[in-house]
Structures are given as C-alpha cells and as structure tokens.
Tab-separated table of C-alpha atoms and ligand atoms in Angstrom:
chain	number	residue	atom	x	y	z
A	1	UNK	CA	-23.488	-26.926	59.630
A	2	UNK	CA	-25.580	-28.738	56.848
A	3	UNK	CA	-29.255	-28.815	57.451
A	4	UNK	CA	-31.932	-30.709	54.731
A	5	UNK	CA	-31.675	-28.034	52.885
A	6	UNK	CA	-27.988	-28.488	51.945
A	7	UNK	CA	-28.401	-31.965	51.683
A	8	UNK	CA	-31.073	-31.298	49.278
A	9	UNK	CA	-28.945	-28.703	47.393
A	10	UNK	CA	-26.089	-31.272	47.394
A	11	UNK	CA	-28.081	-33.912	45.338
A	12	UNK	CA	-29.443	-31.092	42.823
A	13	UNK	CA	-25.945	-29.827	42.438
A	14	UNK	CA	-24.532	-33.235	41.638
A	15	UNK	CA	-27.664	-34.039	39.656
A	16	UNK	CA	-26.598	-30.916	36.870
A	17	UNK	CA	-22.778	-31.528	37.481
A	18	UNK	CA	-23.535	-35.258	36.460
A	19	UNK	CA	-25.926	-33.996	33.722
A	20	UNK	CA	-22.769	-31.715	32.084
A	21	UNK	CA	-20.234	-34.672	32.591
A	22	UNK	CA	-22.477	-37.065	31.508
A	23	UNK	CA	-20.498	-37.881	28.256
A	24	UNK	CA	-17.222	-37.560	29.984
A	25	UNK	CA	-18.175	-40.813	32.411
A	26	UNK	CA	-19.852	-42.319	29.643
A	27	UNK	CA	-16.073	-42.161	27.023
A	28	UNK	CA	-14.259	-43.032	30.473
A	29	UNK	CA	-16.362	-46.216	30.842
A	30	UNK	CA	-16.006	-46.623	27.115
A	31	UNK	CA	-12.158	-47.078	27.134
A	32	UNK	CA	-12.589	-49.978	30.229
A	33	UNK	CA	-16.050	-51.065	30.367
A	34	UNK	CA	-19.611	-50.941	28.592
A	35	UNK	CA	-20.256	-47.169	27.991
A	36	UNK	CA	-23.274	-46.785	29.897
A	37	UNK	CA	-21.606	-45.382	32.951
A	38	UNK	CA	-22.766	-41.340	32.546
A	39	UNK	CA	-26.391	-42.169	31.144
A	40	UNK	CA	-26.395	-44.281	34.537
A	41	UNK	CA	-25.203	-41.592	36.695
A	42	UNK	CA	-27.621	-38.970	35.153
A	43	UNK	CA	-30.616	-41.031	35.005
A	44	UNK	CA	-30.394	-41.616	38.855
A	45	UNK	CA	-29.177	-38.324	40.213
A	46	UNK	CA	-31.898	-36.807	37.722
A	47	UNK	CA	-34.518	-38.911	39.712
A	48	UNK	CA	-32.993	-37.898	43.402
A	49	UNK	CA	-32.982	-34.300	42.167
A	50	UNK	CA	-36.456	-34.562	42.035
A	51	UNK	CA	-37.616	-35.958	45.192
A	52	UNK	CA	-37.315	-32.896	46.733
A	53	UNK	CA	-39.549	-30.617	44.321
A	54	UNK	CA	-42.314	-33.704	44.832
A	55	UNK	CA	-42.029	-34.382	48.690
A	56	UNK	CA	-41.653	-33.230	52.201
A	57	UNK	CA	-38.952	-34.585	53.987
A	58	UNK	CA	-39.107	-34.574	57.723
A	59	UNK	CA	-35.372	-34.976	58.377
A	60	UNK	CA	-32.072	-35.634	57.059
A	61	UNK	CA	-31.715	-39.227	57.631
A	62	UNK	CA	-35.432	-40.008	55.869
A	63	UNK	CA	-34.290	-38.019	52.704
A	64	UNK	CA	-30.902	-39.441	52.397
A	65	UNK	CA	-32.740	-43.263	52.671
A	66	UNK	CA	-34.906	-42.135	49.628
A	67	UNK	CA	-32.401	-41.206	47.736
A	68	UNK	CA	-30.699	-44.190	48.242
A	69	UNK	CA	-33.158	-46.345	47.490
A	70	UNK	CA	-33.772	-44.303	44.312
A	71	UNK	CA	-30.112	-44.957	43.279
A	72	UNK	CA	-30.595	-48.342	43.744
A	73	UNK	CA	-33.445	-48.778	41.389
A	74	UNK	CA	-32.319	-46.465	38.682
A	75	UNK	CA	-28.938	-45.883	38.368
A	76	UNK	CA	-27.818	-49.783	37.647
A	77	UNK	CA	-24.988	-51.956	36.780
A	78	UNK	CA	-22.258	-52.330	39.521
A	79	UNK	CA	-22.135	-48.502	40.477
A	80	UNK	CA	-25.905	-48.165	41.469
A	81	UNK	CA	-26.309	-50.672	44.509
A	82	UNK	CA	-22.724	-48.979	45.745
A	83	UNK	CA	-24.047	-45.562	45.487
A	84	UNK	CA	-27.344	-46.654	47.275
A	85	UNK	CA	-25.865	-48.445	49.721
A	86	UNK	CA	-23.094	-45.153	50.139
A	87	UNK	CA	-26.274	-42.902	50.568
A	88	UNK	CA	-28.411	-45.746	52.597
A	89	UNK	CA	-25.424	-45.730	55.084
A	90	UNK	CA	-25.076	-41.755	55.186
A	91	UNK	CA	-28.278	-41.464	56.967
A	92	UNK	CA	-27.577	-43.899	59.986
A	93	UNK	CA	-25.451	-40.903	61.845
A	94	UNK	CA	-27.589	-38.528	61.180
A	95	UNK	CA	-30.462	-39.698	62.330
A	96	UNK	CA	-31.152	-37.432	65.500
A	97	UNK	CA	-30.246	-34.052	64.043
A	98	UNK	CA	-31.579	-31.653	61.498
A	99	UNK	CA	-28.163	-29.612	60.802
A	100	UNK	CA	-25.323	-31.796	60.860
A	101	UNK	CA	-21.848	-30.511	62.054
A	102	UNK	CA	-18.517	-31.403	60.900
A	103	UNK	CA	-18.073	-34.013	63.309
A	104	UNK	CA	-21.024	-35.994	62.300
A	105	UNK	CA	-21.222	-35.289	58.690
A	106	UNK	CA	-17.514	-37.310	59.364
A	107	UNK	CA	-19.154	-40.196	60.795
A	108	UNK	CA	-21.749	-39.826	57.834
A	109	UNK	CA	-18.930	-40.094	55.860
A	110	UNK	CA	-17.264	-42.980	56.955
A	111	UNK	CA	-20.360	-45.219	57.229
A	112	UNK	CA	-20.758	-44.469	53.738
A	113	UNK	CA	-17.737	-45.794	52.571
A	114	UNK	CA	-17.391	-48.475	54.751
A	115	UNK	CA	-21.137	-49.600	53.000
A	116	UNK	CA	-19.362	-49.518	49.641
A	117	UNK	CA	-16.942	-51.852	50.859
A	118	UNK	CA	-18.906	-53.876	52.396
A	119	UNK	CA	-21.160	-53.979	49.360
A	120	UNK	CA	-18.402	-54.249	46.491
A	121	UNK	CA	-14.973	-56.155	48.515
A	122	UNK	CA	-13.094	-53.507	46.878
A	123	UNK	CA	-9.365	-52.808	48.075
A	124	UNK	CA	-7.309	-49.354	47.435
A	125	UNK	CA	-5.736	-49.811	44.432
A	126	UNK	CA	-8.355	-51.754	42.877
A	127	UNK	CA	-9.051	-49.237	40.634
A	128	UNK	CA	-13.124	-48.408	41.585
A	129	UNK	CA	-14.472	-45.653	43.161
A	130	UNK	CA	-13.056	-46.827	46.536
A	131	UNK	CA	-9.576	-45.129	45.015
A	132	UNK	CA	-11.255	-41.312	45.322
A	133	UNK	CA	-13.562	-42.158	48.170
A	134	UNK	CA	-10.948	-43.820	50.907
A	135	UNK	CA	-8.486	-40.552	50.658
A	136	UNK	CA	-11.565	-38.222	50.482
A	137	UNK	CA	-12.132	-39.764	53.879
A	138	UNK	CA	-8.590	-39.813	55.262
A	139	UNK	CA	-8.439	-36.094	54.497
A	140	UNK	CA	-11.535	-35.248	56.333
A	141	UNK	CA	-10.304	-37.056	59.163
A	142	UNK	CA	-7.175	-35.773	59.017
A	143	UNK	CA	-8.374	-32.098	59.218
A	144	UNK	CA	-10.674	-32.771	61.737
A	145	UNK	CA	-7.897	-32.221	64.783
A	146	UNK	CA	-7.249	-28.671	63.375
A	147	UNK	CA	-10.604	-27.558	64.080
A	148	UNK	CA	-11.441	-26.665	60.939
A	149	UNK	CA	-14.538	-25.960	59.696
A	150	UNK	CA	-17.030	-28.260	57.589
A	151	UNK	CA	-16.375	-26.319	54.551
A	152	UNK	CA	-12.797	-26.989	54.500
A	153	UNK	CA	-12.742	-30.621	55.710
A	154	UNK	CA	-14.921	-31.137	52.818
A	155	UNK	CA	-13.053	-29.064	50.318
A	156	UNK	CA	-9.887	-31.165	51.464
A	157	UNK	CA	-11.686	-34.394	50.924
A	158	UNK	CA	-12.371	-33.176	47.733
A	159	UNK	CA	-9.148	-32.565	46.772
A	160	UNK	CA	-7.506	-35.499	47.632
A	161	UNK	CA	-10.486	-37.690	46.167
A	162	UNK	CA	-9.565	-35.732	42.967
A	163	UNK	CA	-5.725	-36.586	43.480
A	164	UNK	CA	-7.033	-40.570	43.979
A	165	UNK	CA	-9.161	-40.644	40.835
A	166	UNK	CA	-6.064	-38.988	39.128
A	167	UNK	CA	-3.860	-41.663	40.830
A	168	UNK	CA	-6.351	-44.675	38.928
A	169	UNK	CA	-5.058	-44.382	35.624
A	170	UNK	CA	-1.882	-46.517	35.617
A	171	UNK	CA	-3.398	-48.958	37.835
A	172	UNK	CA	-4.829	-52.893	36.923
A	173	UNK	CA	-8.149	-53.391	37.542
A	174	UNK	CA	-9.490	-55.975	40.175
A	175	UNK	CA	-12.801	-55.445	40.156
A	176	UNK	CA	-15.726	-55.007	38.265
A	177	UNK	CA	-16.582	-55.023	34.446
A	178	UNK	CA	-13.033	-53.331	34.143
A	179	UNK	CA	-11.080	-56.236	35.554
A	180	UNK	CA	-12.375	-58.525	32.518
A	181	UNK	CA	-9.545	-56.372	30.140
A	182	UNK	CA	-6.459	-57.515	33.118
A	183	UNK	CA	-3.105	-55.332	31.751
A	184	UNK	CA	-5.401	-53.450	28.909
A	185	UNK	CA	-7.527	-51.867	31.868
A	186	UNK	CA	-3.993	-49.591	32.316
A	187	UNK	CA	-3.719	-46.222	30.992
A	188	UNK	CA	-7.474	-44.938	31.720
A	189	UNK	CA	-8.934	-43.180	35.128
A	190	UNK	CA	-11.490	-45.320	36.423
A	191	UNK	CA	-15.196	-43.883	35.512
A	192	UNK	CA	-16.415	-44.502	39.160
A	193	UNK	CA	-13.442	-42.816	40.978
A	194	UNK	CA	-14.406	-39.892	38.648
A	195	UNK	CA	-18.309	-39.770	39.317
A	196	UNK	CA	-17.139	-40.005	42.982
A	197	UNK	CA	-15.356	-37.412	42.438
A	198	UNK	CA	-17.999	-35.082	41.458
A	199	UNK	CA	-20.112	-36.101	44.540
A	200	UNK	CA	-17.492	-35.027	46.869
A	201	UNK	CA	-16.666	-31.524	44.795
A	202	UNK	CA	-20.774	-30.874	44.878
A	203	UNK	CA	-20.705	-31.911	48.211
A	204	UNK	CA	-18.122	-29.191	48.733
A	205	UNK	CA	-19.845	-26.936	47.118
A	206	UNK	CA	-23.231	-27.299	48.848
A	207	UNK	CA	-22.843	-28.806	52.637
A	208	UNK	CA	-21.059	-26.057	54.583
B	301	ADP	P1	-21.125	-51.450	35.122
B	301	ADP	O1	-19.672	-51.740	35.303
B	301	ADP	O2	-21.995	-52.555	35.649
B	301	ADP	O3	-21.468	-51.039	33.726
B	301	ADP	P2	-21.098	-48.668	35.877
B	301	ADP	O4	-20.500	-48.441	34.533
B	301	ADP	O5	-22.281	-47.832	36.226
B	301	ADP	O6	-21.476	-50.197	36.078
B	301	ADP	O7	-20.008	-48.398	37.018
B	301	ADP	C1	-18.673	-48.811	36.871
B	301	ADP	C2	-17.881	-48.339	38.086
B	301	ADP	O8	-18.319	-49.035	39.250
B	301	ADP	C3	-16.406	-48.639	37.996
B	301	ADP	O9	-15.728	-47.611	37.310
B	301	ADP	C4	-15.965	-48.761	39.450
B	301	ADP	O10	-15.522	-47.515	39.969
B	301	ADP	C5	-17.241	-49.132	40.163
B	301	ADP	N1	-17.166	-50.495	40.679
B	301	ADP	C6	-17.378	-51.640	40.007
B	301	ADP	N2	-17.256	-52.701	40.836
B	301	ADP	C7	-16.936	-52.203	42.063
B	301	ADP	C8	-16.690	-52.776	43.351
B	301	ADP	N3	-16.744	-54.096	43.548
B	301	ADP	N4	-16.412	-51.935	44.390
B	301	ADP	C9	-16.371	-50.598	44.197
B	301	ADP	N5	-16.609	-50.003	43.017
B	301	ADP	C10	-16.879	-50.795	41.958
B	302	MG	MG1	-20.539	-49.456	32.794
C-alpha cells in the first residue's frame, strides 16, 4: 500500500536521484539533442521535492495534480508537458483513497502513460520515453495475476523499463528534437527513456 506519504517520498527520491544523474541525461541529450535534458529534469523534480516541505496536502490525487502542474511549468522542452501530463493523469484513479493498493496504483499507472501518448503520438520504437514506460507497464500488468505484491510489480516494471531504455540505443528516432539527426540518432539510449527510468526505479524504491 502507498499512502501520501510514499508518494511524497517517491518525488523526493527521484528529485536527488535526478540531482546525481543530472549530467548523465544532460551528455545523453548531448549526443541526440540540445543538452539541456538533466538541468530540465533537476530543475523540476527540485521544485516538486519541495511542495511537500511548503504545503499540506489533503490527499493523493491533489498532490500528484501539483506536481504535475509544477512539471509543466518548470521542467520544459518536449519532456516537461509529457511528464505533467504523466503525473496530471496519475491522480485521476486515485482520487477516492489515501493508501493506494497494487491494483490501483496499476490503473494509476496506465492512465499515466496513456496521457503521454496522448500528449506526444509517440509509438514503441520511436525511441522516447514511451520505449521504458510501455514495458514498465506490461510488466506490472503482467504480475498482477500472480498476486504479487506492490513492491514487486513495481520492482518488475522497473526492470523491464530499464531493459526498454537499454533496448533505445540502436533504434531511429521518430520523434522529437532527436528525429531532426534521422540515421545519426542510432547508437545512443534515448535521454527520456533513461529519466523514465529513474522514476520507475525511485518509484520502486519508495511506493510499497
Ligand atoms: P527537448 O527535446 O525539447 O530539449 P528534453 O531534452 O527535456 O526536451 O526531453 C527530450 C526527451 O523527450 C526525449 O529523449 C524523448 O524521450 C522525449 N520525447 C520527445 N518527444 C516525445 C514525444 N512526442 N513522445 C514521447 N516522448 C518524447
Ligand atoms: Mg533536450
């Protein structure tokens, strides 16, 4: 079960993660786009982190709406209206509870990622985030019939969005600043299917 709490220990945990691999993102989106993707990244998680040290939240669902309309209006370029829209859309199914279980941190989940596509028109194998976020979400799924727990849906989301962003380097990009280098794009993970990533690993480490 995740309660506010968790959530709130979620978005400081990506905030420092993002923080340390700040650079990282930044010489990934160096190689295939305009460099600014870690400075982005921190600057917005860095704001989310704080909401919580300067407000009281009265539920899940109102937090996770603030900190996607933070993203929105700090993170920018292409990555921060996906991530606010992504943490927007997490809210909706939890709306009516104040510690989420597997099942609807699942739906969470899903409505989520179907807000980035519905956002960004991106396709597996486009080379974007989408490429960690759709098998993070197939694996959850997928471990749902076992009965497992929270914790280990979300550590095998985790693990296969790791095994997506992985799976981005050889690819062509179709979307995004990355897709104006066509056949030259090749050869480099994606900077957003690494930052997602690290959401889903914090996530991991801080919802169960
Ligand atoms: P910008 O490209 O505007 O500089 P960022 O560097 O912050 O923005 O983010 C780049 C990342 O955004 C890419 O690595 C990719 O994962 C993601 N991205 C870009 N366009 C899309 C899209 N249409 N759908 C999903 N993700 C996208
Ligand atoms: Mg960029």
């Amino acid at each position: 079960m995740a309660d506010l709490t968790a959530f709130q220990n979620w978005l400081a945990d990506a905030s420092a993660t993002l923080k340390e691999q700040s650079e990282h993102l930044t010489d990934l989106d160096r190689a295939i786009g305009d460099g600014d993707h870690g400075t982005n990244m921190a600057r917005g998680f860095t704001a989310c982190a704080r909401l919580a040290e300067d407000e009281e939240f009265e539920g899940i669902d109102t937090y996770l709406k603030k900190v996607g309309m933070t993203l929105v209006s700090t993170v920018g370029g292409a990555s921060g209206p996906l991530y606010g829209t992504f943490f927007l859309r997490l809210a909706g199914p939890l709306a009516a509870t104040d510690d989420a279980g597997a099942a609807q941190v699942g739906q969470a989940l899903r409505a989520g990622i179907e807000g980035i596509v519905a956002r960004g028109k991106a396709e597996a194998g486009d080379k974007t985030m989408y490429d960690a976020f759709a098998p993070a979400l197939e694996a959850f799924e997928g471990a749902a019939g076992s009965g497992s727990s929270l914790a280990d849906r979300l550590q095998a989301a985790a693990e296969a969005g790791a095994r997506g962003r992985d799976a981005t380097e050889p690819l062509v990009a179709r979307k995004g600043r990355a897709s104006y280098l066509g056949e030259r794009s090749a050869g480099h993970i994606d900077p957003g299917a690494s930052s997602a990533t690290i959401l889903l690993e914090s996530a991991a480490r801080t919802l169960s």
